[in-house]
PDB file of C-alpha atoms in Angstrom:
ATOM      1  CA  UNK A 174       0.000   0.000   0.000  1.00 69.00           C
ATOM      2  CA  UNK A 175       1.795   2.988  -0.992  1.00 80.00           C
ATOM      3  CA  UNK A 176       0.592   5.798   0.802  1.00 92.00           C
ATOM      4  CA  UNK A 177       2.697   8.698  -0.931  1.00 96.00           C
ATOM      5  CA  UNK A 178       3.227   8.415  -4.363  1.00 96.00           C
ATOM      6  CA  UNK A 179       4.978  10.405  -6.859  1.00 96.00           C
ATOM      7  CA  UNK A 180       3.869   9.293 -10.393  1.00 92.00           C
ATOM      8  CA  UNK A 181       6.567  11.288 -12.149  1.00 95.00           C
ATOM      9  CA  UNK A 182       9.449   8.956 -12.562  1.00 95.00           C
ATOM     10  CA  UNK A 183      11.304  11.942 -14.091  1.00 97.00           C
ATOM     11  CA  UNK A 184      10.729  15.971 -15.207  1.00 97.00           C
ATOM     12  CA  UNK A 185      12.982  17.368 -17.967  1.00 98.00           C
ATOM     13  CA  UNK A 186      13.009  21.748 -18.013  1.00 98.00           C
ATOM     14  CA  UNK A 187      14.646  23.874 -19.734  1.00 98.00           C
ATOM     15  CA  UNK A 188      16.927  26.331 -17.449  1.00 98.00           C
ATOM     16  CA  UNK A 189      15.003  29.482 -16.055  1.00 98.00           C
ATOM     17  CA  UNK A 190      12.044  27.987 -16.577  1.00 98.00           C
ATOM     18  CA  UNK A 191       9.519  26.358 -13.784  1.00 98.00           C
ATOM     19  CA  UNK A 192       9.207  22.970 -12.482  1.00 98.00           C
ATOM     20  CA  UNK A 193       6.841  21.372 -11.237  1.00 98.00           C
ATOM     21  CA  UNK A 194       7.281  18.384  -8.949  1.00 98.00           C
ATOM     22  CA  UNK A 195       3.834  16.675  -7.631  1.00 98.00           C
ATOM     23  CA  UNK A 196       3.352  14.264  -5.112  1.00 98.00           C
ATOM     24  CA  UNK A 197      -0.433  12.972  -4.132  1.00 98.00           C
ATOM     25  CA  UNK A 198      -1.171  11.159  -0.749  1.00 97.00           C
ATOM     26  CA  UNK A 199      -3.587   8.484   0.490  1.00 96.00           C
ATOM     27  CA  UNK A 200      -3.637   8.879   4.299  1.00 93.00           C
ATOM     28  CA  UNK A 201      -6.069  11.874   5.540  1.00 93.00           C
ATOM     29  CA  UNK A 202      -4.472  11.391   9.024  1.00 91.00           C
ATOM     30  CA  UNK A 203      -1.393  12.865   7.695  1.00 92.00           C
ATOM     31  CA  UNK A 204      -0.273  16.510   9.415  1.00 89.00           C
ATOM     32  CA  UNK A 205       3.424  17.190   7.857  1.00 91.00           C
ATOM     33  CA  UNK A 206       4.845  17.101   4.551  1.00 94.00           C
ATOM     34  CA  UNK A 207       8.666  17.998   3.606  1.00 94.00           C
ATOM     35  CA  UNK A 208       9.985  17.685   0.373  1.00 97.00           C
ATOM     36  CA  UNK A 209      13.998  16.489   0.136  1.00 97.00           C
ATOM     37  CA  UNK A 210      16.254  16.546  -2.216  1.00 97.00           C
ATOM     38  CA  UNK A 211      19.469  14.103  -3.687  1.00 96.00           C
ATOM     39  CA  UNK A 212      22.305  14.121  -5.192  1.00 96.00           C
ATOM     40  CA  UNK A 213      24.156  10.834  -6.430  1.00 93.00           C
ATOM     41  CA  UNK A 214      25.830   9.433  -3.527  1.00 91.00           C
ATOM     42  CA  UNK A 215      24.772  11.420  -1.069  1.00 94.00           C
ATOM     43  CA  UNK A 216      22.220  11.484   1.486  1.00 96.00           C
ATOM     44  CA  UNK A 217      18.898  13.635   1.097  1.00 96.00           C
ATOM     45  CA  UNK A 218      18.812  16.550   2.165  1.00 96.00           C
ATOM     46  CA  UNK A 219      16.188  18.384   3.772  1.00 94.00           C
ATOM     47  CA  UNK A 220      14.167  21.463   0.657  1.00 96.00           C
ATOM     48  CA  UNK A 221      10.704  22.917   2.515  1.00 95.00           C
ATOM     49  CA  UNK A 222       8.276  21.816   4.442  1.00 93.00           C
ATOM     50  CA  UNK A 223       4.346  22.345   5.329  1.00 93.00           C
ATOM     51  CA  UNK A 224       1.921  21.958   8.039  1.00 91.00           C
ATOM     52  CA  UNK A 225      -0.939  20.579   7.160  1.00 92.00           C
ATOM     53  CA  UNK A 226      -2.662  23.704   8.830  1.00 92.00           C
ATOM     54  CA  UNK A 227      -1.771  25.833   5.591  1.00 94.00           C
ATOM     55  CA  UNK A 228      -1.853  25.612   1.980  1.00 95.00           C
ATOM     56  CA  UNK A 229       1.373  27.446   1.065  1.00 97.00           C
ATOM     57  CA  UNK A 230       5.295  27.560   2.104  1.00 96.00           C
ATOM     58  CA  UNK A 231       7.658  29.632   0.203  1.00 97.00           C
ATOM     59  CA  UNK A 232      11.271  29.788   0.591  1.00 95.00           C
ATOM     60  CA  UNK A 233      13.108  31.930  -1.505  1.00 97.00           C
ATOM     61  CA  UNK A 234      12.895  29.787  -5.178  1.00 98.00           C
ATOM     62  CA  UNK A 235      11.218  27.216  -4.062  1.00 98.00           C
ATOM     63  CA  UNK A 236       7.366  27.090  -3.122  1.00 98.00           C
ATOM     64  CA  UNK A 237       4.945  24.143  -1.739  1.00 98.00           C
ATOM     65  CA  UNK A 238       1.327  23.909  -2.234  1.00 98.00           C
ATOM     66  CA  UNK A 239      -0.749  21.701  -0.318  1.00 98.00           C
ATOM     67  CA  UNK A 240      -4.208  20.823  -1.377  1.00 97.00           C
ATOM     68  CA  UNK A 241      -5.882  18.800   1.617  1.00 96.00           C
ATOM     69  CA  UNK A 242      -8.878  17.904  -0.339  1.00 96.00           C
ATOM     70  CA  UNK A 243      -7.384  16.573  -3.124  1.00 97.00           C
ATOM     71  CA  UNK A 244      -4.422  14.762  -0.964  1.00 97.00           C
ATOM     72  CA  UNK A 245      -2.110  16.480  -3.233  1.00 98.00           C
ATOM     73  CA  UNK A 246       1.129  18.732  -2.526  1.00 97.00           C
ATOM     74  CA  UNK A 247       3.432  20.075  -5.245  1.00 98.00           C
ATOM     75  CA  UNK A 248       6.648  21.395  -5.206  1.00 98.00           C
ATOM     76  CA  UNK A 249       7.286  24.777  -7.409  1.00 98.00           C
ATOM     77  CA  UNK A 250      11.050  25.462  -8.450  1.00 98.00           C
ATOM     78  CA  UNK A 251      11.227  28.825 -10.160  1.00 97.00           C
ATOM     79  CA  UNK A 252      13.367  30.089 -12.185  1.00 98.00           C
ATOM     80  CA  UNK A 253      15.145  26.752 -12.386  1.00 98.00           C
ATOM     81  CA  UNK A 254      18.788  25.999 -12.301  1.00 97.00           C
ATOM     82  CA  UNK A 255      21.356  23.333 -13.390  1.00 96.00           C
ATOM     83  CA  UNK A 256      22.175  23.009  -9.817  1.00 97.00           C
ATOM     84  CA  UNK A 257      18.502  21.907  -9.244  1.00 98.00           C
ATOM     85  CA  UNK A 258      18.723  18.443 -11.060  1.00 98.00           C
ATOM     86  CA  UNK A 259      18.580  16.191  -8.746  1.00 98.00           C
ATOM     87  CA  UNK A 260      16.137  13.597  -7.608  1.00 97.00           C
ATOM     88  CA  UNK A 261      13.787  14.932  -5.497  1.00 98.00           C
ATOM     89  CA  UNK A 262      11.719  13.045  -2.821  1.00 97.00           C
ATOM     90  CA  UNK A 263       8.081  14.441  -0.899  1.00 97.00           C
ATOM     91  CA  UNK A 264       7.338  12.774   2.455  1.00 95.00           C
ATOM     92  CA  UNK A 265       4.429  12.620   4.814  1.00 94.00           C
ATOM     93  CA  UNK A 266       3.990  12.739   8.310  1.00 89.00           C
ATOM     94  CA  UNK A 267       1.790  11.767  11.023  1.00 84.00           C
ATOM     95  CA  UNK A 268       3.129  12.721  14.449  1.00 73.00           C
ATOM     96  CA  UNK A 269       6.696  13.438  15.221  1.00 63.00           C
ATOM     97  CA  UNK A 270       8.365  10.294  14.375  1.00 71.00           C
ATOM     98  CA  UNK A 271       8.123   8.325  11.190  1.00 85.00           C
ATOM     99  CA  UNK A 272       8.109  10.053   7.607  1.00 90.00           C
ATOM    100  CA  UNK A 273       6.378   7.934   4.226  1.00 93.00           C
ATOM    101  CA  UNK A 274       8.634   8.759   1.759  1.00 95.00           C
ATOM    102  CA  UNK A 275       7.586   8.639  -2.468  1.00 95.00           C
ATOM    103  CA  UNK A 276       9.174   6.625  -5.155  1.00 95.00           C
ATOM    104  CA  UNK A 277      10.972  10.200  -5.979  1.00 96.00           C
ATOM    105  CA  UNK A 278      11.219  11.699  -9.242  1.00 97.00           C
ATOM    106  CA  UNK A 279      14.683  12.449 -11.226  1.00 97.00           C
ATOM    107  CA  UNK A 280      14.568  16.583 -12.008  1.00 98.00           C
ATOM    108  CA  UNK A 281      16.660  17.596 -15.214  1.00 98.00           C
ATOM    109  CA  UNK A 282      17.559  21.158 -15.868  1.00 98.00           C
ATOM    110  CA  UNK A 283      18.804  21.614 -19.501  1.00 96.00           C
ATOM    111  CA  UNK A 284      20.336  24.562 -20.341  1.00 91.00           C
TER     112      UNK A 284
ATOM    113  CA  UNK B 130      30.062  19.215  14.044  1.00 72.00           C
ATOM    114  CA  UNK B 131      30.129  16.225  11.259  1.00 82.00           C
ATOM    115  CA  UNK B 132      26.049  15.936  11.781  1.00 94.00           C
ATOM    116  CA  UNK B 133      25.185  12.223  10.316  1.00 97.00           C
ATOM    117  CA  UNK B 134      28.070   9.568   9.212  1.00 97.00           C
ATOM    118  CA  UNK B 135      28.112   5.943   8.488  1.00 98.00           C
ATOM    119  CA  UNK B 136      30.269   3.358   8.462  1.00 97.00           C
ATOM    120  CA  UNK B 137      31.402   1.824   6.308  1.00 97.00           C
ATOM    121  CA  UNK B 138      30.657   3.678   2.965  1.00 96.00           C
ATOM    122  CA  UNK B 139      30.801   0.229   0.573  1.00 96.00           C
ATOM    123  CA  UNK B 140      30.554  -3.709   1.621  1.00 96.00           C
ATOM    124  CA  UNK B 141      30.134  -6.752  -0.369  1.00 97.00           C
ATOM    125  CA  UNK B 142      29.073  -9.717   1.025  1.00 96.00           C
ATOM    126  CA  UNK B 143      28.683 -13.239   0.030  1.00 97.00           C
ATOM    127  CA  UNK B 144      25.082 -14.939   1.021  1.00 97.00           C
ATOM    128  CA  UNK B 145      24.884 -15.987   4.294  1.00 97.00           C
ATOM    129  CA  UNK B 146      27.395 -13.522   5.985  1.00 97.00           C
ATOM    130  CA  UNK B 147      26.809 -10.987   8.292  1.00 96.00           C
ATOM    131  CA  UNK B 148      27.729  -7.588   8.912  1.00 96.00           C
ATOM    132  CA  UNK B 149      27.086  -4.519  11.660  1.00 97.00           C
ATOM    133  CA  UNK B 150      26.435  -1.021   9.916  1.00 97.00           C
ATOM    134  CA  UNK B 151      27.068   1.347  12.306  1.00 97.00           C
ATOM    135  CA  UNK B 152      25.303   5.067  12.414  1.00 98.00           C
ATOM    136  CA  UNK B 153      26.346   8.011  14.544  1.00 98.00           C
ATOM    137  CA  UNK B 154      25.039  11.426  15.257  1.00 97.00           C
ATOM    138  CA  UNK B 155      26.697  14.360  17.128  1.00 96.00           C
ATOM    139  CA  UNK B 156      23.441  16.487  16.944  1.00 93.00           C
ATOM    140  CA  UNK B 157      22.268  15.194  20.493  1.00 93.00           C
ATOM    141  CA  UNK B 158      18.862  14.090  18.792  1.00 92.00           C
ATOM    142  CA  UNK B 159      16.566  11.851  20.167  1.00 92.00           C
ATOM    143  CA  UNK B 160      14.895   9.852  17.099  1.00 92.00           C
ATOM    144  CA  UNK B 161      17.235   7.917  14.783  1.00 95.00           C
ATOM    145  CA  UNK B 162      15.939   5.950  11.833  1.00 96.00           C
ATOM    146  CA  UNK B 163      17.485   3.277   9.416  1.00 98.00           C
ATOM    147  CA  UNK B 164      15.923   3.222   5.480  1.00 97.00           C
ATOM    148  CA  UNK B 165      16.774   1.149   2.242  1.00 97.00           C
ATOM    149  CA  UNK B 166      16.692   2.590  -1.261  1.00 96.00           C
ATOM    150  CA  UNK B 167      16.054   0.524  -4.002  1.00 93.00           C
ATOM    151  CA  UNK B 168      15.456   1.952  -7.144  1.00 86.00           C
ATOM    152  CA  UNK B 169      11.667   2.863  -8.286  1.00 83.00           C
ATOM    153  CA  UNK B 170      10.979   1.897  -4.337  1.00 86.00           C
ATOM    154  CA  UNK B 171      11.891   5.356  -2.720  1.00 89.00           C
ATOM    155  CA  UNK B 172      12.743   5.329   0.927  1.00 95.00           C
ATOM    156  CA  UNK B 173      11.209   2.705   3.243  1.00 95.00           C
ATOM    157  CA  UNK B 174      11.480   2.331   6.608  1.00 95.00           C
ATOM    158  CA  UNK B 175      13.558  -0.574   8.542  1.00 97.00           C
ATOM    159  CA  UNK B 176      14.134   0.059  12.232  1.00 97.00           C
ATOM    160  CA  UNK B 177      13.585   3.075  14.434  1.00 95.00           C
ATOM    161  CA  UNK B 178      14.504   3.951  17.644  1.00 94.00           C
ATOM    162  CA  UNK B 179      12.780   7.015  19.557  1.00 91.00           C
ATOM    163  CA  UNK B 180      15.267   7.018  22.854  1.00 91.00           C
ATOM    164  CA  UNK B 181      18.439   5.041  24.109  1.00 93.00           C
ATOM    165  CA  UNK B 182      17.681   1.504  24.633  1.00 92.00           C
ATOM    166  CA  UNK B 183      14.340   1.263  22.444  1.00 93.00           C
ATOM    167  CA  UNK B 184      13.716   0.421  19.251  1.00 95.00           C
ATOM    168  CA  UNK B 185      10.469  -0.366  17.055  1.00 94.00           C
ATOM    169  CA  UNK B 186       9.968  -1.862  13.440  1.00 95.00           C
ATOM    170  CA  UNK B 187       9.265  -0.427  10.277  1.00 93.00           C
ATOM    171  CA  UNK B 188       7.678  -1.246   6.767  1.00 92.00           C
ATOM    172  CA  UNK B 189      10.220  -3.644   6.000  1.00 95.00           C
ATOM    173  CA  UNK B 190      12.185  -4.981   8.949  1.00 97.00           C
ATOM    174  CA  UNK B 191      12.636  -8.511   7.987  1.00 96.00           C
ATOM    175  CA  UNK B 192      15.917  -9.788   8.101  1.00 96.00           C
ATOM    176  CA  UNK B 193      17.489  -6.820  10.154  1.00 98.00           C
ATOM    177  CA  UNK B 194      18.293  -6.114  13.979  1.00 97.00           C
ATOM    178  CA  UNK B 195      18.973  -2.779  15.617  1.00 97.00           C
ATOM    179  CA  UNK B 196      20.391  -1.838  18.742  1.00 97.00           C
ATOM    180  CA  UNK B 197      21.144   1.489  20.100  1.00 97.00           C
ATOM    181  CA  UNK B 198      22.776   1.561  23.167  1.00 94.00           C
ATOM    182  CA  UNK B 199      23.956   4.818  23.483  1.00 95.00           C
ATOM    183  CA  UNK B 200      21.906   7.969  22.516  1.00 95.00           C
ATOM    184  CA  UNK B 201      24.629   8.991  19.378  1.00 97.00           C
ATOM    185  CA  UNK B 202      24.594   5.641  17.871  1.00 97.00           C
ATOM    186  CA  UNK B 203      22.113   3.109  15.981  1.00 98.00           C
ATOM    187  CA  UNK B 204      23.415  -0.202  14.636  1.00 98.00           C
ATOM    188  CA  UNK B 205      21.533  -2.307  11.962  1.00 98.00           C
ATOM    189  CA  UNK B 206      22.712  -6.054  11.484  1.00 97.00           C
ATOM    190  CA  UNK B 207      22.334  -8.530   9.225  1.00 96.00           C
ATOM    191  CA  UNK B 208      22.381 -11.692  10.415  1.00 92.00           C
ATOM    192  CA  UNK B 209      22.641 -13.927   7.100  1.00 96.00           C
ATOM    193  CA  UNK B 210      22.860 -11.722   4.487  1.00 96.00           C
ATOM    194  CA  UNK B 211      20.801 -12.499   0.775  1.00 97.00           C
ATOM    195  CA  UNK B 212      21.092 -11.035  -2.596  1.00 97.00           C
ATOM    196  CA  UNK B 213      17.509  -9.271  -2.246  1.00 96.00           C
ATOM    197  CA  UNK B 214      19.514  -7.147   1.151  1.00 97.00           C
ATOM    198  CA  UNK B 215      21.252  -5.190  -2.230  1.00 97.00           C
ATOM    199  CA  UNK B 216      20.433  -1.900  -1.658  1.00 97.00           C
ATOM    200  CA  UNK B 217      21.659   1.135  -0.502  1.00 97.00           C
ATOM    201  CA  UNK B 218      21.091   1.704   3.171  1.00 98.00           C
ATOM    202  CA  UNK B 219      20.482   5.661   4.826  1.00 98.00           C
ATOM    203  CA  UNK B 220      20.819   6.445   8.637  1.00 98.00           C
ATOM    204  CA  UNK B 221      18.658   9.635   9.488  1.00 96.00           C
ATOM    205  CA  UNK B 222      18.275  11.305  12.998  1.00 95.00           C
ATOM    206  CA  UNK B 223      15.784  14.222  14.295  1.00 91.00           C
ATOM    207  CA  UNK B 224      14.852  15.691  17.345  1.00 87.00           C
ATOM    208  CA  UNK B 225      12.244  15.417  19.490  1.00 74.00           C
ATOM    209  CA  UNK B 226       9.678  19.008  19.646  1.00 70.00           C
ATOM    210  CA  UNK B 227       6.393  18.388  21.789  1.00 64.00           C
ATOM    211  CA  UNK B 228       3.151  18.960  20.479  1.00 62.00           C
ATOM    212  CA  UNK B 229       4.409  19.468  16.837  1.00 64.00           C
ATOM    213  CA  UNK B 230       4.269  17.101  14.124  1.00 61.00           C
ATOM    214  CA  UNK B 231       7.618  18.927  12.926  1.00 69.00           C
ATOM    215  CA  UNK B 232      10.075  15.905  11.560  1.00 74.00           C
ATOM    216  CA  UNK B 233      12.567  17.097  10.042  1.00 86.00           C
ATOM    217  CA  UNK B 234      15.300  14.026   9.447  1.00 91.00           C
ATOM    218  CA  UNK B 235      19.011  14.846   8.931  1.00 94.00           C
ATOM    219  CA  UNK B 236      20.578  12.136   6.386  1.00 96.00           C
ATOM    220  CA  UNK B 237      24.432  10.000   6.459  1.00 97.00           C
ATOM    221  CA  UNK B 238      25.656   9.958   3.309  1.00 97.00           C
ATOM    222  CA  UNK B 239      24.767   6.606   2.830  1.00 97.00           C
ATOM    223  CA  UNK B 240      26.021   2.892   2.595  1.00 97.00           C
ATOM    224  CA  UNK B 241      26.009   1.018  -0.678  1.00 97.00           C
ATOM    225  CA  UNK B 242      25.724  -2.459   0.240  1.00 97.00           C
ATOM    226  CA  UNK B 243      25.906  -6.118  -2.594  1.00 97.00           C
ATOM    227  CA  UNK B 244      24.791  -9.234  -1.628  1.00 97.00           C
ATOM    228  CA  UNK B 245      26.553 -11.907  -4.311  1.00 96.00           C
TER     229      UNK B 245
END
């Protein structure tokens, strides 16, 4: 049962552009999302996050939406860099302890 | 402060041998966490541990033991290793906030681990 899941195996953009990274959710008991991010052969690293008390988190080029009705968050990346390709993760949260984490989804910035 | 590390960075093994991965954390945080990543499979979940001393399963914990004995540290152990252990294996730690679902989890680099 896969309660987070990111359908997007990968996203190709075109530098400066926006991307778009979605992620939809099953469990409605959920309170915390964070999105992460990964390099090859390192460990991810914490992007953003959101409560599931608002609908919006923005931090500096990078924005999350959260839409509780749909069970659906996206990640915003605008403009986009090289630097940003990457495989990027969402996870959800219920509580303080354990984090669901998606199938990810590879991010390529052409330039 | 080195946050996360792991040790060691690469194993192989043959099937049926065992091995200790050790994780370590200088951030004084109370929740540790071992995960697998196999590819189209994302992150899941082996062994947890919310304190020194305890430790709880995950969404895939067969075939793995923890420990964690002291607060910095969380070992995972395989026992008799098999080909479908492959993977590559992530240490994460986090800190304890009451009343706040806040979780954010601080990675190790990572251990790439091959079962022959």
């Amino acid at each position: 049962d896969q309660q987070v899941k990111q359908n997007s195996p990968s996203l190709s953009v075109q530098e400066g552009r926006i991307s778009i990274l979605n992620c939809d959710y099953t469990n409605s008991m959920f309170d915390y999302f964070l999105w992460y991010k990964k390099y090859p052969a390192e460990g991810p690293t914490f992007l953003i996050s959101i409560s599931s008390i608002k609908d919006k988190n923005e931090d500096g080029r990078f924005t999350v939406f959260l839409n509780k009705s749909a069970k659906h968050l996206s990640l915003h990346i605008v403009p986009s860099q090289p630097g940003d390709s990457a495989v990027y993760f969402c996870a959800a949260s219920r509580g303080a302890q354990k984090l669901v984490f998606g199938q990810g989804t590879r991010l390529t910035i052409n330039p | 402060n080195a946050g996360v590390t792991q040790t060691p960075k690469f194993r192989v093994l043959k099937t049926g041998q065992s091995m200790t991965l050790l994780c370590a954390q200088d951030m004084n945080h109370e929740y540790m966490y071992w995960y697998r990543q196999d590819p189209g499979m994302g992150l899941r979940l082996i062994h947890y541990s919310v304190g020194e001393g305890t430790t709880a399963k995950g969404e895939v914990p067969d075939g793995y033991n923890v420990s964690r004995l002291k607060k910095q540290n969380f070992l995972l152990g395989l026992e008799s290793a098999a080909p479908s252990q492959t993977s590559v294996y992530f240490c994460a730690s986090s800190t304890y906030r009451q009343f706040s679902s806040y979780n954010e989890q601080f990675f190790g680099p990572g251990t790439r681990l091959t079962v022959l």
